XYZ file of C-alpha atoms in Angstrom:
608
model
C 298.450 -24.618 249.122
C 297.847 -24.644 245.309
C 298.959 -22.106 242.540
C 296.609 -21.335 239.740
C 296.585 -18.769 236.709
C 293.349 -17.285 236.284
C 292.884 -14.143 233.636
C 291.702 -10.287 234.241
C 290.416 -7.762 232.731
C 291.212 -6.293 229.684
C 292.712 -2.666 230.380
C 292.589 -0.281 227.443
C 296.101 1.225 228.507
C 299.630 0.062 227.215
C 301.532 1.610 230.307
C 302.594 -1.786 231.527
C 303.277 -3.335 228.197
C 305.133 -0.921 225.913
C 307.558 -3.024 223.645
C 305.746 -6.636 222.268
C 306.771 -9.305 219.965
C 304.784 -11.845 218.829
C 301.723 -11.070 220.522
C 303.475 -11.019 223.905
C 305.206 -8.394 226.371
C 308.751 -8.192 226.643
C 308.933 -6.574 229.796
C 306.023 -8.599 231.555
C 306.095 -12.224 230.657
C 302.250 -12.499 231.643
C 301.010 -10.234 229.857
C 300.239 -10.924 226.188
C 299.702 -8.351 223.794
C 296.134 -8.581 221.556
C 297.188 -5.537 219.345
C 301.369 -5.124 218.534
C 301.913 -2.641 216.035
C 305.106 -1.944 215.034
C 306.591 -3.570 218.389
C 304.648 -1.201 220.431
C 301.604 -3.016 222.271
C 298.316 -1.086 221.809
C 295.949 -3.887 224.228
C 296.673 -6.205 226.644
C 295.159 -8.947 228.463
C 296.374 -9.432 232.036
C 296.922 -12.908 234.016
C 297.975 -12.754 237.387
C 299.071 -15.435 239.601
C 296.867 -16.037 242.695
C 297.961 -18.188 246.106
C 294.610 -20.168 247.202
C 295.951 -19.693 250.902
C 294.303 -21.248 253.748
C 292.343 -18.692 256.366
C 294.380 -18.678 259.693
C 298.257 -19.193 258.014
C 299.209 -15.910 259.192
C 299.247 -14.625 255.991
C 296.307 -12.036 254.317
C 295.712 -12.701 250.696
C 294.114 -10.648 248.054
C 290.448 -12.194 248.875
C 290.844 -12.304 252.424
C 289.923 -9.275 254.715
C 292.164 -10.181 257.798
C 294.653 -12.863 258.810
C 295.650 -12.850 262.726
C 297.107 -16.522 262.206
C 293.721 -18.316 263.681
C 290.374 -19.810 263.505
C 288.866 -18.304 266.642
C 286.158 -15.885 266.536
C 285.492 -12.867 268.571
C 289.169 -11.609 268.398
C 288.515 -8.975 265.393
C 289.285 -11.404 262.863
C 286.424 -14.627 262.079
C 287.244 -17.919 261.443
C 286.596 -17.576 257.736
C 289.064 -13.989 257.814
C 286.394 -11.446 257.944
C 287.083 -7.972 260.060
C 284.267 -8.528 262.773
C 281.807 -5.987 263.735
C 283.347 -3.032 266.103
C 287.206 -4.033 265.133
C 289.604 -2.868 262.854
C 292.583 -4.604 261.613
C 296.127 -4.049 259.952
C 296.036 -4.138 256.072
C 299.654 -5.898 255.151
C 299.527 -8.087 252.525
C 301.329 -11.409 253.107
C 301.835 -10.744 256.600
C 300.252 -11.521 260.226
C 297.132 -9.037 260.897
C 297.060 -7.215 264.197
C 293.193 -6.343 265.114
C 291.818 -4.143 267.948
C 288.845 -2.672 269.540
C 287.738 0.353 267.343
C 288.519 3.443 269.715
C 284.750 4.984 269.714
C 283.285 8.395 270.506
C 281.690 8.314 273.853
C 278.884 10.968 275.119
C 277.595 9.953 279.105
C 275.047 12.065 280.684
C 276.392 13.349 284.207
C 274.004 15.581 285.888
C 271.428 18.540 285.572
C 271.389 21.274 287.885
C 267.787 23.123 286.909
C 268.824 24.959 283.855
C 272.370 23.345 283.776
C 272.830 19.925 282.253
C 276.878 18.539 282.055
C 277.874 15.578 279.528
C 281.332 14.080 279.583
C 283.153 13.587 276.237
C 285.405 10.709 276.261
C 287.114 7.558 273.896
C 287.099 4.255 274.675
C 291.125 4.600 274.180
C 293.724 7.011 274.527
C 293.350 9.115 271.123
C 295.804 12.185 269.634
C 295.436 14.557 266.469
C 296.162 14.366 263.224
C 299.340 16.494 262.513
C 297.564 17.727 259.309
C 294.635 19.098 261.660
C 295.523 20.435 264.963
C 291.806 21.948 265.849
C 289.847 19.576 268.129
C 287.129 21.248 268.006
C 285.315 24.743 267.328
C 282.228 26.783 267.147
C 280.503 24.318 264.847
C 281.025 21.062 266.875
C 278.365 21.595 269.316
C 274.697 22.945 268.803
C 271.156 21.630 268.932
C 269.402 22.311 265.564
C 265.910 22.971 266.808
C 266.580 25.714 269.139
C 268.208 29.367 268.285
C 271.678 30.303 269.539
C 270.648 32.700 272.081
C 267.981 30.317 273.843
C 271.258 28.190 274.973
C 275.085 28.302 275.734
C 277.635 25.912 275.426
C 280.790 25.410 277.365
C 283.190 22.438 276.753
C 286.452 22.057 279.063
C 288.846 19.837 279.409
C 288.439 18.345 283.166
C 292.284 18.665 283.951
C 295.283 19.605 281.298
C 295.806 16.053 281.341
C 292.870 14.878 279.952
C 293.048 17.148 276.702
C 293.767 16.171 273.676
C 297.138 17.050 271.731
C 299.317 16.086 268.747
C 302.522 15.099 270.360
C 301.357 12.075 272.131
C 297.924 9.547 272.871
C 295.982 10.323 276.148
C 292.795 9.517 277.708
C 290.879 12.543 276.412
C 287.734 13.169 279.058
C 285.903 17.060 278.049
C 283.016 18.219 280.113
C 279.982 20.176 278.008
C 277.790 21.868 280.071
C 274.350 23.228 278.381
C 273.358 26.122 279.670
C 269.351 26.825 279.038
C 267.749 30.000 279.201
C 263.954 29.154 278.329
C 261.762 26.556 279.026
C 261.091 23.994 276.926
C 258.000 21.591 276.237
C 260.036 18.783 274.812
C 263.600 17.267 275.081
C 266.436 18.971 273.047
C 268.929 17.013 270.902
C 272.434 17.963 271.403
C 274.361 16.943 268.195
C 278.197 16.327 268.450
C 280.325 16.919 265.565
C 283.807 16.013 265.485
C 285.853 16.707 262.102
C 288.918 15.984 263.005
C 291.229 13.318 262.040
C 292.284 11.006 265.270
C 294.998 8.036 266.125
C 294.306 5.937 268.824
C 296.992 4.139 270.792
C 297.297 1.646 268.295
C 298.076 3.625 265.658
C 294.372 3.082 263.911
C 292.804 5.836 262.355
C 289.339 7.693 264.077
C 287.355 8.883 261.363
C 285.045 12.044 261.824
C 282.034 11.540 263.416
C 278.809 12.690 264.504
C 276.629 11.692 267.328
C 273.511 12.733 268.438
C 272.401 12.783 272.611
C 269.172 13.344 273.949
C 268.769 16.122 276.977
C 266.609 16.358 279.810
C 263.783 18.586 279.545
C 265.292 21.969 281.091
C 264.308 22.952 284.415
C 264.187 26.752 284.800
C 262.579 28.913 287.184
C 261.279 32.137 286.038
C 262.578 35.640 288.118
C 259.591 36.259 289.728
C 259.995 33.090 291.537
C 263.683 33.293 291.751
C 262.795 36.427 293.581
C 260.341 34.813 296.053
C 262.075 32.135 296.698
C 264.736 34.713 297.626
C 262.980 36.282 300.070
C 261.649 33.303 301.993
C 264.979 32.040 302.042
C 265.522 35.452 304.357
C 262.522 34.638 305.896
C 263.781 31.437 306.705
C 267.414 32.508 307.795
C 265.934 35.332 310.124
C 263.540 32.630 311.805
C 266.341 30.107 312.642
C 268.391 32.488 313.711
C 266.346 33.936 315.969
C 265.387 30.414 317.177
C 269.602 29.406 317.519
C 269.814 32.565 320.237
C 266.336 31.664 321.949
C 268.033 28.280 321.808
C 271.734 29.876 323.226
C 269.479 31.750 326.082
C 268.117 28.214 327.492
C 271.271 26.324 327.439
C 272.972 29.358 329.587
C 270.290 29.048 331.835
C 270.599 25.400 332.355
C 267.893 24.144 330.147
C 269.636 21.747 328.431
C 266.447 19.569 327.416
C 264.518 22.225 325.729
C 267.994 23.391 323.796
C 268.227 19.706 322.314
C 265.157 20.463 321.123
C 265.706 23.631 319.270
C 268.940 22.135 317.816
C 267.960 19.399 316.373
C 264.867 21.086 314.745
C 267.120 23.257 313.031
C 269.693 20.353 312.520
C 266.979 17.759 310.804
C 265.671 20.346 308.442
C 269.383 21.241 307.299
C 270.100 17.751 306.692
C 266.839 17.103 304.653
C 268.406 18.694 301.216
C 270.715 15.321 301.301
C 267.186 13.109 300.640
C 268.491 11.674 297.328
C 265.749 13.331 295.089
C 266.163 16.058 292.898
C 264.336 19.266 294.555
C 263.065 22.281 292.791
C 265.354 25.190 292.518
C 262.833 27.274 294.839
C 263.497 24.423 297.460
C 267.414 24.675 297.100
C 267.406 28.307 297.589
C 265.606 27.797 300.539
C 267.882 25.224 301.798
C 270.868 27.539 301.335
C 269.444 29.427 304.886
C 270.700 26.757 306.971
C 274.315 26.564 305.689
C 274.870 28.623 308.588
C 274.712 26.212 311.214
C 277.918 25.032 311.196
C 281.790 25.504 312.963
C 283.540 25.484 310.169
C 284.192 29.402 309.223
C 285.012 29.821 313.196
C 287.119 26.354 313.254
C 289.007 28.149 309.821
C 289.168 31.929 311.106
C 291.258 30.833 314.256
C 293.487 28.226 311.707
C 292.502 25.553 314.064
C 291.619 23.145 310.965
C 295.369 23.543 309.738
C 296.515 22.852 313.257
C 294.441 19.648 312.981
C 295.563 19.282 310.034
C 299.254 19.358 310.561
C 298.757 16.711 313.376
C 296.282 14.260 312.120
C 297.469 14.671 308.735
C 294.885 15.819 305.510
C 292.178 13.397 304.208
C 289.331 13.379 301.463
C 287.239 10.257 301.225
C 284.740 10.751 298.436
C 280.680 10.619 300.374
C 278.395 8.586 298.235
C 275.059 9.812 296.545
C 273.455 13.394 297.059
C 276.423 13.926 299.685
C 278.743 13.615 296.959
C 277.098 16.516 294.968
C 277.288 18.955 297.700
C 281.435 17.520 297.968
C 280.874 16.195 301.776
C 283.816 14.902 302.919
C 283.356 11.939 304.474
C 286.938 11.624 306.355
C 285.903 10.808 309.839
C 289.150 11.902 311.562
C 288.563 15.617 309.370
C 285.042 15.787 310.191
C 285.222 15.362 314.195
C 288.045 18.648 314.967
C 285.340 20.101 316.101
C 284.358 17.485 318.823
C 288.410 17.086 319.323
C 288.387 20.522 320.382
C 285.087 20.245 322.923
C 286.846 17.328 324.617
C 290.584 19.052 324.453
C 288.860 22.181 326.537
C 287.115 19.625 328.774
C 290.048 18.207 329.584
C 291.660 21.562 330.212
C 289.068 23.025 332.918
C 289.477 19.486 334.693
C 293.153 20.272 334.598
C 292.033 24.181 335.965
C 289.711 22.348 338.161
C 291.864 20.231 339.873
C 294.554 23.261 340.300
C 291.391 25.052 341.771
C 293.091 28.489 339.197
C 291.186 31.414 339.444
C 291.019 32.975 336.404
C 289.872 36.220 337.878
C 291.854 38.498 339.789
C 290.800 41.445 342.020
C 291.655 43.849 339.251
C 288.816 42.439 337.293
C 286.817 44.538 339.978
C 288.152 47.779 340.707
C 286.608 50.901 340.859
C 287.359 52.373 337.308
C 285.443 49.864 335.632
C 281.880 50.570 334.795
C 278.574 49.520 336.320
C 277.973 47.517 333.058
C 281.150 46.373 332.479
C 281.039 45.098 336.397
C 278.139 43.128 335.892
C 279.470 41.303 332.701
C 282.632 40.626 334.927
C 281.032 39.231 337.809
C 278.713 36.913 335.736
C 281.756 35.323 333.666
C 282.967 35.058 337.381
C 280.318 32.976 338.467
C 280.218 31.339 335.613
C 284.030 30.092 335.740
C 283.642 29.638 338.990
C 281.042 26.645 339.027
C 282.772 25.353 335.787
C 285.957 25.194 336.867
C 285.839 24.878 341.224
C 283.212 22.267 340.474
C 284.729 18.825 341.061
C 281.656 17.381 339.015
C 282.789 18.614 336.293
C 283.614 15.418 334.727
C 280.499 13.950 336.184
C 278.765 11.170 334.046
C 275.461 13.590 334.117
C 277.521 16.438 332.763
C 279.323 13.609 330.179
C 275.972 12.760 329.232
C 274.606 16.249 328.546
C 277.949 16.470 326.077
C 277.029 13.459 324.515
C 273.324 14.487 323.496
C 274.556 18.205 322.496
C 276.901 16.258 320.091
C 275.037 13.020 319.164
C 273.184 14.019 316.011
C 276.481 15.404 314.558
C 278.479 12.233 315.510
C 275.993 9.528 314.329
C 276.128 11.543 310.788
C 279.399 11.870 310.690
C 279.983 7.874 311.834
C 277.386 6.308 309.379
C 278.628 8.798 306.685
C 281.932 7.427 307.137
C 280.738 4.015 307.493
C 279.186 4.088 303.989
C 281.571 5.709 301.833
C 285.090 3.890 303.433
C 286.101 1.926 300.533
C 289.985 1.643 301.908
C 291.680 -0.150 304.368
C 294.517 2.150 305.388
C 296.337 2.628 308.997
C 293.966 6.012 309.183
C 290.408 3.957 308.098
C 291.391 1.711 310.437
C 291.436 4.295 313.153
C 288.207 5.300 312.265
C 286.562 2.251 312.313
C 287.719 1.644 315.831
C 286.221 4.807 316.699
C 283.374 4.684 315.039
C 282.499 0.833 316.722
C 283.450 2.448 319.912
C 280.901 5.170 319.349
C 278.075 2.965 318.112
C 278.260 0.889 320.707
C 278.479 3.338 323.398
C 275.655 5.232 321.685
C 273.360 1.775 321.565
C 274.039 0.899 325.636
C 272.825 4.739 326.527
C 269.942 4.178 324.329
C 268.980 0.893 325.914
C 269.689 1.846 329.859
C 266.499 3.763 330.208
C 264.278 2.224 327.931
C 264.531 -0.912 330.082
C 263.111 0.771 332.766
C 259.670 2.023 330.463
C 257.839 -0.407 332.740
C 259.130 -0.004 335.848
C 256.346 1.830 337.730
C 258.908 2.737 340.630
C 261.331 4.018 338.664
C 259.034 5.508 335.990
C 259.060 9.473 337.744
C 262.926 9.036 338.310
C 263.760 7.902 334.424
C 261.257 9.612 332.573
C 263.520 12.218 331.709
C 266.420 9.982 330.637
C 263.626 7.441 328.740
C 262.557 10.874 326.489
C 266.374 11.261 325.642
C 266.628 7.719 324.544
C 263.621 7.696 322.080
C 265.009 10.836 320.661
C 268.510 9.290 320.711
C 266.795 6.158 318.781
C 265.539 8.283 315.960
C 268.658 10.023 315.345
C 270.092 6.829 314.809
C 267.291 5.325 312.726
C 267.170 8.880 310.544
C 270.439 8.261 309.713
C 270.633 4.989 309.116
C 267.929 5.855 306.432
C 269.220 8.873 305.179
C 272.656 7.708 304.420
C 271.886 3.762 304.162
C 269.112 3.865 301.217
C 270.337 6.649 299.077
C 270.375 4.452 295.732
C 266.408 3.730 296.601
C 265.018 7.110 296.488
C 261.308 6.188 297.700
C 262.266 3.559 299.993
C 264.481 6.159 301.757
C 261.346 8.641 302.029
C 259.475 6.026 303.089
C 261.777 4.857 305.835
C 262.335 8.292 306.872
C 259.126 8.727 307.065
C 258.579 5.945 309.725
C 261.135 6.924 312.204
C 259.965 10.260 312.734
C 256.117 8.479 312.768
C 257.970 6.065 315.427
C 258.883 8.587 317.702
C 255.388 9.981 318.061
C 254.167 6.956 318.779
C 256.576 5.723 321.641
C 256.161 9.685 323.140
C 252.792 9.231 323.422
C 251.859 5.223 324.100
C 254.360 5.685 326.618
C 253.242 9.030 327.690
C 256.390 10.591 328.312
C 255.505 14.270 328.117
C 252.761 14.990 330.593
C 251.381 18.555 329.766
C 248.992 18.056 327.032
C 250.253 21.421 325.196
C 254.015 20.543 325.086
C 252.625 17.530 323.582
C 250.672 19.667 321.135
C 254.108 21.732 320.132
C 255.804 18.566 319.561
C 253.458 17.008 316.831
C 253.728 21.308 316.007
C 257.476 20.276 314.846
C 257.260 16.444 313.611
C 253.920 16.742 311.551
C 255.270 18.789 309.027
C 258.531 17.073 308.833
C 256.429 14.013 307.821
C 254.315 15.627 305.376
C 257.578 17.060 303.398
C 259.310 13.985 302.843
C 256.443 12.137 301.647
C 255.575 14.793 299.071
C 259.887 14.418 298.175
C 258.472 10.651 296.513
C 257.215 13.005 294.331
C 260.351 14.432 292.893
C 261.243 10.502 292.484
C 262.001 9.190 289.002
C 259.062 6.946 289.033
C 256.646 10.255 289.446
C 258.963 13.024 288.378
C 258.587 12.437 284.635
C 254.833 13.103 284.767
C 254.852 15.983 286.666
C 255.116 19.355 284.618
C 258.325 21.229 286.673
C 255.641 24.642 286.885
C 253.416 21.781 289.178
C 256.914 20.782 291.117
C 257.509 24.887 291.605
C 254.622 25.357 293.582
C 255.017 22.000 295.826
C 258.290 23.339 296.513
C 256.848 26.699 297.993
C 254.280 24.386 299.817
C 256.892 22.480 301.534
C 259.132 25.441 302.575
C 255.220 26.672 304.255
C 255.801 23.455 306.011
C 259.645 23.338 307.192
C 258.745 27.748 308.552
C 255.476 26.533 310.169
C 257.330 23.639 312.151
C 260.296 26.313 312.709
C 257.381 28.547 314.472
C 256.191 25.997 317.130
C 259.400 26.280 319.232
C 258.958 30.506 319.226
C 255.357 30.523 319.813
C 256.335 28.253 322.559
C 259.012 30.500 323.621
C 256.377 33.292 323.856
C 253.688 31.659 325.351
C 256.252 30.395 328.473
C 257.285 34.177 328.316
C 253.799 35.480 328.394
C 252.920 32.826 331.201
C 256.347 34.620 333.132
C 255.109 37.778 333.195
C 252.042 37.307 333.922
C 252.827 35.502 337.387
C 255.521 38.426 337.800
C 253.271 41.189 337.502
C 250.464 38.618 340.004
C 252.757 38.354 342.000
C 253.808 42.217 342.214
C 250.392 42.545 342.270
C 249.770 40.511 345.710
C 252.678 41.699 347.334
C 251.539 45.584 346.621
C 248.167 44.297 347.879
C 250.134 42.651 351.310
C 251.536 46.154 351.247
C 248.562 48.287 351.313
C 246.779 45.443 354.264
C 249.768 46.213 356.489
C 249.453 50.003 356.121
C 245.716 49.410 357.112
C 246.594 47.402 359.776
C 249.069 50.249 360.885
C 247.170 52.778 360.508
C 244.318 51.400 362.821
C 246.599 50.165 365.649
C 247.894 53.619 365.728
């Protein structure tokens, strides 16, 4: 290190040099004195003494920008003691600088929602206010200049107390803006973010105002002659499938368990098709909403039996992954299955009855102050308790079985869902995954029994039946394997979706498993359309989305929901065609037996 003198500028000001003698300063050695009048120094020259220090001693110098006490790079402070791009450093002279990341405004696009888009409003560090300005933000720190105020709204929240900002101490600060559109627009709106305020990060470096600019989506809103169309056929919709659930009721209490698998998982596919990882049209969602009924859960929570669960099992949420996560699925196995816990609990219960041989029905149940009506209802449950509970195959494995199917499509969703979000590896998960191997593998043997036998010409008659099940029990699986499996791969899951439902048509008719020609008919009735609507979802796929104009995606929406009602329809006019069929042998065969009748009269009437 080497000292050297080097001179300044003149400064026309004789603050610092007020008595002089001789040309030089009395009070400041190094400063001499061009103009002394009368002892009193009118100019001075200045000379100041400079250290030549070396870069990387620890200690910042006049010419030096930064001194962290090394010669690396890429720690906020270069090898030659420059402040490096993005970092900010103490400014004490003579002493060791500290640098650090600068804290820096952060705007990340979360979601839109048709007319709703949300942005989150974060720093890269925990940040607090300035004590001389204790207003984060106001009226003026959000708008987008090329649209009037009452085209939009803006709302801006803090997403828990925690995350907002104050003056006492630093926090992670994390806002949520949500835009709220009320036109439709032809290009994408800027959203500018102004933030006046004075900040201090965790290390006590200063945040400087700042002003940011984010580019929206294009707004997707429908208009309210739509909104009220789509409002109707979602009543439409709802008054079909409800309508088909009690046709659906009527057949399993009469024993056909086959044709109610049918009906139920028609309604159950097109309920789960609003979790295809593309974003519908707000028609489409409305429509969607119509099959939210199809589910235990306000029964399960009327009669507290989820608290009950609850209390024993203990309370879970596992967070789903991809569209499931929008609609907050959780994906807790051990949560999701009370309803199956409580099928198998009153299973086990009427074995218990069963094996007691307990009459729940006593001879009061029949007296003679009850109704005709009410009778009737009485001596049905009767019957109906009676081959339930005196039956000792009640815990047959055909009756097992039948469970199983009833249950399978909500069990292999809730297993793969599970599956695929488990991140953990906790005593519970654990338990789950245990069950859920158990299941899977269970589920593949009963899949695989009967197709073994697709060949067998003697068996063929015997396991036809059982073969249909397994096909159908194969593209559960395979649906959703897809559905769940390839949501970060939008078209590849339409695709794949695509092909299982394609798959099943194939095997049900190479392998000619339904032998009237029009139940075959009703059951292309139901997939067809299926198909059709997920391959139009590609679509509403990034990769297409952006080109299509959202008027153009409006009316495919109403197309598709013509598709989901017109594969809802097949199972009715089925219905009504078997009915019409009914009758009409009932009223032949009234019809022969009056005619039988009126021959035996004859036949009377002559012999006598």
């Amino acid at each position: 290190m080497m000292v050297m003198i080097s001179p300044m500028m003149d400064v026309i000001n004789a603050n610092n040099c007020q008595i002089c003698e001789k040309g030089k300063c009395k009070q400041f050695q190094l400063l001499d004195c061009d103009d002394c009048q009368n002892e009193i120094c009118q100019l001075y020259k200045e000379q100041i003494i400079q250290e030549e220090s070396e870069c990387g001693d620890g200690l910042k110098q006049e010419q030096e920008e930064c001194d962290d006490g090394n010669n690396l790079n890429n720690d906020g402070c270069s090898d030659h003691c420059f402040i490096e791009n993005g970092w900010n450093c103490t400014q004490f002279s003579y002493k060791l600088n500290q640098c650090y990341k600068i804290t820096l405004m952060q705007l990340t696009y979360l979601f839109q929602h048709y007319e709703v888009q949300q942005i989150k409003l974060s720093y890269t560090n925990e940040v607090k206010l300035d004590e001389t300005k204790i207003i984060f933000i106001d009226n003026s720190s959000f708008f987008i200049s090329q649209l009037k105020n009452e085209q939009y709204n803006i709302k801006v929240t803090p997403r828990s107390n925690l995350t907002q900002i104050t003056v006492q101490q630093t926090r992670k600060v994390d806002y949520i803006i949500d835009i709220i559109f009320h036109e439709n627009l032809d290009s994408k709106p800027i959203l500018t973010v102004n933030i006046s305020a004075l900040l201090w990060d965790i290390n006590s470096m200063p945040i400087y105002p700042n002003t940011q600019q984010f580019e929206l989506l294009t707004p997707q809103i429908i208009s309210s002659t739509q909104l009220e169309r789509s409002i109707t056929i979602k009543y439409v919709g709802l008054s079909l499938q409800i309508g088909l659930s009690g046709y659906g009721a009527i057949l399993l209490m009469t024993g056909q368990i086959m044709q109610f698998l049918d009906i139920l998982d028609i309604l159950q596919y097109q309920s789960y098709l609003k979790y295809v990882n593309v974003n519908y049209p707000e028609n489409l969602q409305i429509y969607f909403d119509s099959s939210n009924f199809l589910t235990l859960s306000p029964i399960l929570n009327y009669f507290k039996i989820v608290q009950l669960f609850n209390s024993i099992l203990g309370e879970n949420v596992l967070m789903s992954i991809g569209k499931f996560n929008q609609y907050e699925i959780n994906a807790d196995f051990l949560t999701n299955i009370q309803a199956q816990i409580l099928q198998l609990a009153s299973l086990i219960i009427l074995f218990l009855l069963s094996l007691q041989k307990y009459n729940l029905f006593n001879s009061k149940c029949f007296s003679e102050q009850n109704s005709n009506l009410l009778k009737y209802l009485q001596l049905k449950l009767y019957l109906l308790q009676k081959s339930i509970v005196f039956s000792t195959k009640v815990m047959s494995k055909e009756k097992l079985l039948q469970m199983f199917h009833v249950n399978s499509q909500d069990l292999i969703f809730k297993v793969l869902l599970f599956l695929f979000s488990n991140t953990t590896n906790s005593t519970r998960q654990q338990i789950s995954n245990y069950i859920c191997i158990i299941f899977l593998t269970s589920t593949f043997f009963i899949m695989i029994r009967p197709i073994r036998n697709l060949y067998n010409k003697i068996n063929r008659q015997i396991n036809i039946e059982q073969q249909y099940e397994s096909i159908i029990l194969m593209r559960k699986l395979l649906f959703f394997l897809f559905l769940i499996g390839t949501q970060n791969h939008p078209l590849l899951e339409c695709l794949m979706l695509s092909f299982s439902f394609a798959l099943n048509l194939i095997l049900i008719t190479y392998c000619k498993l339904i032998k009237q020609k029009v139940d075959l008919v009703f059951v292309f009735w139901v997939e067809i359309p299926v198909i059709a609507f997920i391959q139009i979802n590609n679509l509403y796929c990034q990769d297409f989305s952006n080109h299509i104009p959202y008027s153009s995606k409006i009316n495919l929406g109403f197309f598709q929901i013509g598709l989901l009602i017109f594969g809802i329809l097949g199972p009715l006019v089925k219905s009504m065609i078997q009915l019409y069929d009914r009758i009409k042998k009932t009223l032949q065969k009234r019809e022969k037996q009056q005619k039988n009748i009126q021959t035996i009269k004859i036949f009377a009437e002559i012999k006598i």
